[in-house]
Amino acid sequence: MCGIVGYMGSSGVASILLSGLKCLEYRGYDSAGIAYINDGKLKVTKASGKLENLEKLLTSDRSSLLAVSGIGHTRWATHGVPNDINAHPHFNEDQSIAIVHNGIIENYAFIKEELEGQGFKFNSDTDTEVIVHLLTREYNLEKSMLKAITNTVKQLSGSYALGIISSHQKDTIYAVNHHYSLTLGQGDNEFFLASDIIAVRQYTNKVLRLDQSEIAQITKTDVSLYDFSGRQVKRDFITVDSDPYLINKDGYKHFLLKEIHEQPTILRQTIGKYMAHPTANLDFNIQPEPLANSSKTVAGIHLTKNDIAGIENILILACGTAYHAGMIGKYYLEQLCNIPVNIEIASEVRGRTLLVNEKTLVIAVSQSGETADTIAALTEAKRKGAYTLGITNRSDSHLTRIASNLIITECGVEVSVAATKTYIAQVVSFLMFALYLAQERSSLSQEYINNLKLELHSLPALVETVLANENIIKESSIKYAKANDMVFIGRGINYPTALEGALKLKELSYIHASGYAAGELKHGPIAVLDSSVPVVTILMPGSVYDKTLSNAQEARARNAQMIAVACSNDEKAPKYFDTILAVPPVDELLSPVLAVIPLQLFSYFISDYLGKDVDQPRNLAKSVTVE
Ligand code: F6R
């Protein structure tokens, strides 16, 4: 989704802003622009489409190379179509103030009517434009940009982040954060601003994350922080030593392929973090991580044995792929810990009474830690007194400030918009957490726990075996690239795998695909089947193997093209399926981790074969920061 960058220093602003925007491309966008001050005047350049369009406009504009302060933006359209006018930055009539904005201003229609009544002229269809006119009105009254900003934020509702530049105060840019994310980076007589630490880390390892409802006044030599009432706040930049935020493709054709191949390493890191070796105790009391450079940092599980014993039910909140990981989490927590678990798509709990209390553990799962619906639902659960746990890949995210307990998956940045490596890290995190609860609540024998720990440690090598067959999977996949529709079916612990397989195919190849519980096929979906529809069955060994195979037969009887994800030692599968995407034999509880790998590759190869934008599929955003 939208991305903000800013720069205040002494070298060419255009290239620095563009390079920051390139780092944010992965979030998804449909137009881009920058505003900068040159020769005392504010200039704005923007273009719809990819960043190359903006870059072309800027190469013929020497003033942007000389300027030393500016703000930039990639826009993912919410209010108004993606075009040059709706692109950010937005500026006022005399072009003295320009802003870039992430988020949504919920009361913009009301403010717009009021401002129009006062003679302000609007050019765009965006909610953003009201902010620039409000700032203008307040500046005309106060003759101070800082006061204009504090007056303006008091009139806005919603969650948002802003970058502001003005020819009234040429040596300063401003950043505003209200329930969003903005990070500052400190260089040598220069400061960088970005919605994602990735865009700052390419220049400096001294970073400061803005807290909620905070304003930063940024000059070449200094940053002053203020709360929304205008009171100064003191906080220092911190030094980040590790480099999880430096990104490159490492020779792979796409980030997606690289990230699929990183999965064995990610599993080793995520499992190893909480359980150093197969016979070690699960330890979630990890020390606070310095990357969460805000005023509050938690990491690890801080629930006491008594807290854990007292948990009566669990609610999991998530969206998209993280929701599928949560469904597997529900299975683990119910089967291993005997605790009733509900799971909700986070956007579906808005406007409803959330039935949680002091005996409920609410688990929010979010790769980015910024998904607005997930954050809002978790915030409400916390307000109601529930225990909170966040599972996220970003220790510097919004989620880490809200959840009182945290599991950080160790995946590094996931650049491809489609989630792969973070999904399997979430699944194994759920399994390890369920084992931890089971151990603390004595709901499983130690022998059973020990066996599962051994199996967990063998997972990375099994994933390597699947990846080694990549070429066979490629050949099998592209045979189905011409399909218009596909159906994915699975049961029990692999019903979520079917949903995830269908989601990956949809988002990467734009082929329509639906996932169903295999037993549901005959209750309706079977009507769509004929010889033109490939059906992918997740046929893993275990309690539901025979029933899943029967359901697949129902599809076969309708002449569907039959594909199975099955174990390499499965003797029955070759009799019923045209294509087998093989994985090594595996315990049922761990099978979702293995079964999803060929499905990720299946979607990748079809997408690449069809010439789609693999890493940045159309219309999608990596961080979904609007509700
Ligand atoms: C699909 C995908 C999305 C995200 C969803 C939630 O490949 O990536 O469905 O899973 O937008 O995002 P997070 O996990 O950041 O909350």
CSV table of N, CA and C in Angstrom, one decimal, residues 316-395:
chain,number,residue,atom,x,y,z
A,316,ILE,N,-8.3,-16.3,17.4
A,316,ILE,CA,-7.2,-16.0,16.4
A,316,ILE,C,-7.8,-15.0,15.5
A,317,LEU,N,-7.0,-13.9,15.2
A,317,LEU,CA,-7.4,-12.8,14.3
A,317,LEU,C,-6.4,-12.7,13.2
A,318,ALA,N,-6.8,-12.7,11.9
A,318,ALA,CA,-5.8,-12.5,10.9
A,318,ALA,C,-6.6,-12.3,9.5
A,319,CYS,N,-5.8,-12.0,8.5
A,319,CYS,CA,-6.4,-11.8,7.1
A,319,CYS,C,-5.5,-12.6,6.1
A,320,GLY,N,-6.2,-13.0,5.0
A,320,GLY,CA,-5.5,-13.5,3.9
A,320,GLY,C,-4.7,-14.8,4.3
A,321,THR,N,-3.4,-14.8,3.8
A,321,THR,CA,-2.6,-16.0,4.0
A,321,THR,C,-2.4,-16.2,5.5
A,322,ALA,N,-2.2,-15.1,6.3
A,322,ALA,CA,-2.0,-15.2,7.7
A,322,ALA,C,-3.2,-15.9,8.4
A,323,TYR,N,-4.4,-15.7,7.8
A,323,TYR,CA,-5.6,-16.3,8.3
A,323,TYR,C,-5.5,-17.8,8.1
A,324,HIS,N,-5.0,-18.2,6.9
A,324,HIS,CA,-4.8,-19.7,6.7
A,324,HIS,C,-3.9,-20.3,7.7
A,325,ALA,N,-2.8,-19.6,8.0
A,325,ALA,CA,-1.9,-20.1,9.0
A,325,ALA,C,-2.6,-20.2,10.3
A,326,GLY,N,-3.5,-19.2,10.6
A,326,GLY,CA,-4.2,-19.2,11.9
A,326,GLY,C,-5.2,-20.4,11.9
A,327,MET,N,-5.7,-20.8,10.8
A,327,MET,CA,-6.6,-22.0,10.8
A,327,MET,C,-5.9,-23.2,11.2
A,328,ILE,N,-4.6,-23.3,10.7
A,328,ILE,CA,-3.8,-24.5,11.1
A,328,ILE,C,-3.5,-24.4,12.6
A,329,GLY,N,-3.2,-23.1,13.0
A,329,GLY,CA,-3.0,-22.8,14.4
A,329,GLY,C,-4.1,-23.3,15.3
A,330,LYS,N,-5.3,-23.0,14.9
A,330,LYS,CA,-6.5,-23.5,15.6
A,330,LYS,C,-6.5,-25.0,15.8
A,331,TYR,N,-6.2,-25.7,14.7
A,331,TYR,CA,-6.1,-27.1,14.7
A,331,TYR,C,-5.1,-27.6,15.8
A,332,TYR,N,-3.9,-27.0,15.7
A,332,TYR,CA,-2.9,-27.4,16.7
A,332,TYR,C,-3.3,-27.1,18.1
A,333,LEU,N,-3.8,-25.9,18.4
A,333,LEU,CA,-4.2,-25.5,19.8
A,333,LEU,C,-5.3,-26.4,20.3
A,334,GLU,N,-6.3,-26.7,19.5
A,334,GLU,CA,-7.4,-27.6,19.9
A,334,GLU,C,-6.9,-29.0,20.2
A,335,GLN,N,-6.2,-29.5,19.2
A,335,GLN,CA,-5.8,-31.0,19.3
A,335,GLN,C,-4.8,-31.2,20.4
A,336,LEU,N,-3.8,-30.3,20.5
A,336,LEU,CA,-2.7,-30.5,21.4
A,336,LEU,C,-2.9,-30.0,22.8
A,337,CYS,N,-3.8,-28.9,22.9
A,337,CYS,CA,-3.9,-28.3,24.2
A,337,CYS,C,-5.3,-28.4,24.8
A,338,ASN,N,-6.2,-28.9,24.0
A,338,ASN,CA,-7.6,-29.1,24.5
A,338,ASN,C,-8.3,-27.8,24.9
A,339,ILE,N,-8.0,-26.7,24.2
A,339,ILE,CA,-8.6,-25.4,24.4
A,339,ILE,C,-9.5,-25.1,23.3
A,340,PRO,N,-10.7,-24.6,23.5
A,340,PRO,CA,-11.6,-24.2,22.4
A,340,PRO,C,-11.0,-23.0,21.7
A,341,VAL,N,-10.9,-23.0,20.4
A,341,VAL,CA,-10.3,-21.9,19.6
A,341,VAL,C,-11.3,-21.4,18.6
A,342,ASN,N,-11.5,-20.1,18.5
A,342,ASN,CA,-12.2,-19.5,17.4
A,342,ASN,C,-11.3,-18.8,16.5
A,343,ILE,N,-11.6,-18.7,15.3
A,343,ILE,CA,-10.7,-17.8,14.4
A,343,ILE,C,-11.7,-16.9,13.6
A,344,GLU,N,-11.2,-15.7,13.4
A,344,GLU,CA,-12.0,-14.7,12.7
A,344,GLU,C,-11.2,-14.0,11.7
A,345,ILE,N,-11.7,-13.7,10.5
A,345,ILE,CA,-11.1,-12.8,9.6
A,345,ILE,C,-11.2,-11.4,10.3
A,346,ALA,N,-10.1,-10.8,10.4
A,346,ALA,CA,-10.0,-9.6,11.3
A,346,ALA,C,-11.0,-8.5,10.8
A,347,SER,N,-11.2,-8.4,9.5
A,347,SER,CA,-12.1,-7.3,9.1
A,347,SER,C,-13.6,-7.6,9.4
A,348,GLU,N,-13.9,-8.9,9.7
A,348,GLU,CA,-15.2,-9.3,10.0
A,348,GLU,C,-15.6,-9.0,11.5
A,349,VAL,N,-14.7,-8.7,12.3
A,349,VAL,CA,-15.1,-8.4,13.7
A,349,VAL,C,-15.4,-6.9,13.9
A,350,ARG,N,-15.2,-6.1,12.9
A,350,ARG,CA,-15.5,-4.7,13.0
A,350,ARG,C,-17.0,-4.5,13.2
A,351,GLY,N,-17.4,-3.7,14.1
A,351,GLY,CA,-18.9,-3.4,14.2
A,351,GLY,C,-19.6,-4.5,14.9
A,352,ARG,N,-18.9,-5.5,15.4
A,352,ARG,CA,-19.5,-6.6,16.2
A,352,ARG,C,-19.0,-6.5,17.6
A,353,THR,N,-19.8,-7.1,18.5
A,353,THR,CA,-19.3,-7.2,19.9
A,353,THR,C,-18.3,-8.4,19.9
A,354,LEU,N,-17.1,-8.1,20.4
A,354,LEU,CA,-16.0,-9.1,20.5
A,354,LEU,C,-16.2,-9.8,21.8
A,355,LEU,N,-16.5,-11.1,21.8
A,355,LEU,CA,-16.8,-11.8,23.0
A,355,LEU,C,-15.5,-12.4,23.6
A,356,VAL,N,-14.7,-11.5,24.2
A,356,VAL,CA,-13.5,-12.0,24.9
A,356,VAL,C,-13.5,-11.4,26.3
A,357,ASN,N,-12.7,-12.0,27.1
A,357,ASN,CA,-12.6,-11.5,28.5
A,357,ASN,C,-11.2,-11.8,29.1
A,358,GLU,N,-11.0,-11.7,30.3
A,358,GLU,CA,-9.7,-11.9,31.0
A,358,GLU,C,-9.2,-13.3,30.9
A,359,LYS,N,-10.0,-14.2,30.5
A,359,LYS,CA,-9.6,-15.6,30.4
A,359,LYS,C,-9.4,-16.0,28.9
A,360,THR,N,-9.5,-15.0,28.0
A,360,THR,CA,-9.3,-15.3,26.6
A,360,THR,C,-7.8,-14.9,26.2
A,361,LEU,N,-7.2,-15.8,25.4
A,361,LEU,CA,-6.0,-15.4,24.8
A,361,LEU,C,-6.3,-15.0,23.3
A,362,VAL,N,-6.0,-13.8,22.9
A,362,VAL,CA,-6.2,-13.4,21.5
A,362,VAL,C,-4.9,-13.4,20.8
A,363,ILE,N,-4.8,-14.1,19.7
A,363,ILE,CA,-3.6,-14.2,18.9
A,363,ILE,C,-3.8,-13.5,17.6
A,364,ALA,N,-3.1,-12.4,17.3
A,364,ALA,CA,-3.1,-11.7,16.0
A,364,ALA,C,-2.0,-12.2,15.2
A,365,VAL,N,-2.2,-12.6,14.0
A,365,VAL,CA,-1.2,-13.1,13.1
A,365,VAL,C,-1.1,-12.1,11.9
A,366,SER,N,0.1,-11.6,11.7
A,366,SER,CA,0.3,-10.6,10.6
A,366,SER,C,1.7,-10.5,10.2
A,367,GLN,N,2.0,-10.9,9.0
A,367,GLN,CA,3.4,-10.9,8.5
A,367,GLN,C,3.9,-9.4,8.7
A,368,SER,N,3.2,-8.5,8.1
A,368,SER,CA,3.7,-7.1,8.2
A,368,SER,C,3.5,-6.4,9.5
A,369,GLY,N,2.6,-6.9,10.3
A,369,GLY,CA,2.3,-6.3,11.6
A,369,GLY,C,1.6,-4.9,11.4
A,370,GLU,N,1.2,-4.7,10.2
A,370,GLU,CA,0.6,-3.3,10.0
A,370,GLU,C,-0.8,-3.4,9.4
A,371,THR,N,-1.4,-4.6,9.2
A,371,THR,CA,-2.7,-4.8,8.6
A,371,THR,C,-3.7,-4.1,9.5
A,372,ALA,N,-4.4,-3.1,9.0
A,372,ALA,CA,-5.3,-2.2,9.8
A,372,ALA,C,-6.4,-3.0,10.5
A,373,ASP,N,-7.0,-3.9,9.8
A,373,ASP,CA,-8.1,-4.7,10.4
A,373,ASP,C,-7.6,-5.5,11.6
A,374,THR,N,-6.5,-6.1,11.4
A,374,THR,CA,-5.9,-7.0,12.4
A,374,THR,C,-5.5,-6.2,13.7
A,375,ILE,N,-4.9,-5.0,13.4
A,375,ILE,CA,-4.5,-4.1,14.5
A,375,ILE,C,-5.7,-3.6,15.2
A,376,ALA,N,-6.8,-3.2,14.5
A,376,ALA,CA,-8.0,-2.7,15.1
A,376,ALA,C,-8.6,-3.8,16.0
A,377,ALA,N,-8.7,-5.0,15.5
A,377,ALA,CA,-9.4,-6.0,16.2
A,377,ALA,C,-8.6,-6.4,17.5
A,378,LEU,N,-7.3,-6.4,17.4
A,378,LEU,CA,-6.5,-6.8,18.5
A,378,LEU,C,-6.6,-5.7,19.6
A,379,THR,N,-6.6,-4.4,19.1
A,379,THR,CA,-6.7,-3.3,20.1
A,379,THR,C,-7.9,-3.4,20.9
A,380,GLU,N,-9.0,-3.8,20.2
A,380,GLU,CA,-10.3,-3.9,20.9
A,380,GLU,C,-10.3,-5.0,21.9
A,381,ALA,N,-9.6,-6.2,21.5
A,381,ALA,CA,-9.5,-7.3,22.4
A,381,ALA,C,-8.7,-6.9,23.7
A,382,LYS,N,-7.7,-6.2,23.4
A,382,LYS,CA,-6.8,-5.8,24.6
A,382,LYS,C,-7.6,-4.9,25.5
A,383,ARG,N,-8.4,-4.0,24.9
A,383,ARG,CA,-9.2,-3.0,25.7
A,383,ARG,C,-10.1,-3.8,26.6
A,384,LYS,N,-10.6,-5.0,26.1
A,384,LYS,CA,-11.5,-5.8,26.9
A,384,LYS,C,-10.8,-6.7,27.9
A,385,GLY,N,-9.5,-6.6,28.0
A,385,GLY,CA,-8.8,-7.3,29.1
A,385,GLY,C,-8.2,-8.6,28.7
A,386,ALA,N,-8.3,-9.0,27.4
A,386,ALA,CA,-7.8,-10.4,27.0
A,386,ALA,C,-6.3,-10.4,27.0
A,387,TYR,N,-5.7,-11.5,27.2
A,387,TYR,CA,-4.3,-11.7,27.0
A,387,TYR,C,-4.0,-11.5,25.5
A,388,THR,N,-2.9,-10.9,25.1
A,388,THR,CA,-2.7,-10.7,23.7
A,388,THR,C,-1.3,-11.3,23.3
A,389,LEU,N,-1.3,-11.9,22.1
A,389,LEU,CA,-0.1,-12.5,21.5
A,389,LEU,C,-0.1,-12.1,20.0
A,390,GLY,N,1.0,-11.5,19.6
A,390,GLY,CA,1.2,-11.2,18.2
A,390,GLY,C,2.2,-12.2,17.5
A,391,ILE,N,1.9,-12.7,16.4
A,391,ILE,CA,2.9,-13.4,15.6
A,391,ILE,C,3.1,-12.6,14.3
A,392,THR,N,4.3,-12.1,14.2
A,392,THR,CA,4.7,-11.2,13.1
A,392,THR,C,6.1,-11.4,12.6
A,393,ASN,N,6.4,-11.0,11.4
A,393,ASN,CA,7.7,-11.0,10.9
A,393,ASN,C,8.5,-9.7,11.1
A,394,ARG,N,7.7,-8.7,11.6
A,394,ARG,CA,8.4,-7.3,11.7
A,394,ARG,C,8.4,-6.9,13.1
A,395,SER,N,9.6,-6.9,13.7
A,395,SER,CA,9.7,-6.5,15.1
A,395,SER,C,9.6,-5.0,15.3
